[in-house]
CSV table of C-alpha atoms in Angstrom, one decimal:
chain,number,residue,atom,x,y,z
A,53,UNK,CA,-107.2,-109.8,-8.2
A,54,UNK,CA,-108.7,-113.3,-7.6
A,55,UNK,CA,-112.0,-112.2,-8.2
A,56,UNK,CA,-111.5,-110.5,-11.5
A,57,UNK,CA,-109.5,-114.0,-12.7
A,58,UNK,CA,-112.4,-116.1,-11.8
A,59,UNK,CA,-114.8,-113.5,-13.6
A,60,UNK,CA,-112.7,-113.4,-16.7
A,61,UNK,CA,-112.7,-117.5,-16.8
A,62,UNK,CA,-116.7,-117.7,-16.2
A,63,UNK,CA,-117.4,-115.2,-18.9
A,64,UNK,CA,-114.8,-117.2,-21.0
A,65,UNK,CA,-116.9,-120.2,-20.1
A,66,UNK,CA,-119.8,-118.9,-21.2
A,67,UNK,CA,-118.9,-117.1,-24.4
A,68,UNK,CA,-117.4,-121.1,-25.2
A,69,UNK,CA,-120.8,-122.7,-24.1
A,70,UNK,CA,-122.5,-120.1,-26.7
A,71,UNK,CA,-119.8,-120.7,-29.2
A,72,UNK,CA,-120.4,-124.6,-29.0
A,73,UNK,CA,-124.3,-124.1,-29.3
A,74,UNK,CA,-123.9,-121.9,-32.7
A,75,UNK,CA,-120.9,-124.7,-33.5
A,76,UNK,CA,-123.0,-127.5,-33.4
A,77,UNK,CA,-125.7,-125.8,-35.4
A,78,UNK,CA,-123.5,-125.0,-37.8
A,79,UNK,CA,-122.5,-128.5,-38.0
A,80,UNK,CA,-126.3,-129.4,-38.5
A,81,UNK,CA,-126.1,-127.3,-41.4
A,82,UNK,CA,-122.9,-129.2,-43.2
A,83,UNK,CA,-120.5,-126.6,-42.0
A,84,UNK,CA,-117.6,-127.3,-40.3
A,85,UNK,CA,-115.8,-124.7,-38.3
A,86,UNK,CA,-113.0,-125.0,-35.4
A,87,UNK,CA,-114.2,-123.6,-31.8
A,88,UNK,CA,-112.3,-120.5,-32.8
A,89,UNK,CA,-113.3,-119.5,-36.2
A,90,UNK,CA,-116.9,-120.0,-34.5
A,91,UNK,CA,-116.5,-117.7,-31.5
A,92,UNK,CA,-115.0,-115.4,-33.9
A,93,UNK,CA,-117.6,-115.4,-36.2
A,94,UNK,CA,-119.8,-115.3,-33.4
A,95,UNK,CA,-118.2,-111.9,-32.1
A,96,UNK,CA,-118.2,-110.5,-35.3
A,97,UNK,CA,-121.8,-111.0,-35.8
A,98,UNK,CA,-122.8,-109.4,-32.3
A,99,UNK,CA,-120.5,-106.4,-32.5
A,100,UNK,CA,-120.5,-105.6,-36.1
A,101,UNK,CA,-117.2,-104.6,-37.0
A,102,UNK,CA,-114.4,-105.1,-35.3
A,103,UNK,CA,-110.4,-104.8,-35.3
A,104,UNK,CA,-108.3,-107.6,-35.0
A,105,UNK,CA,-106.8,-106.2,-31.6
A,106,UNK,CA,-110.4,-105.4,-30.4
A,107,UNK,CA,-111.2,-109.7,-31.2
A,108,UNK,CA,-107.7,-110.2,-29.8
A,109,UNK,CA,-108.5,-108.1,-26.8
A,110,UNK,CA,-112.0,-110.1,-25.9
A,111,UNK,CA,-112.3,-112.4,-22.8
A,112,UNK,CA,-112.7,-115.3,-24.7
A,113,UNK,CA,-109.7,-115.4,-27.0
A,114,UNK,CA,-106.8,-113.4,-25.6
A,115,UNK,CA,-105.3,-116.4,-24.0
């Protein structure tokens, strides 16, 4: 059980170290977006479409 907690955190911490690279582009480019909306986005655009359980139901935002 420990182990699969410290998993889910580390790929949470890397899905948000992504997230903020894309962020910070996107702030390059005169948009602004919360860390959400971008890790969203960011989901969306590597799994095509998706429910809003299956988003719900990723690492990186179901807590």
């Amino acid at each position: 059980m420990y182990i699969q907690s410290e998993l889910s955190f580390l790929c949470r911490l890397v899905a948000l170290k992504s997230a903020k690279r894309h962020h910070d582009w996107l702030e390059q480019q005169g948009v602004t977006l919360s860390s959400e909306q971008a890790i969203t986005i960011a989901a969306v655009a590597d799994q095509g479409e998706l429910r809003q359980g299956d988003l719900m139901g990723l690492p990186y935002l179901n807590s």
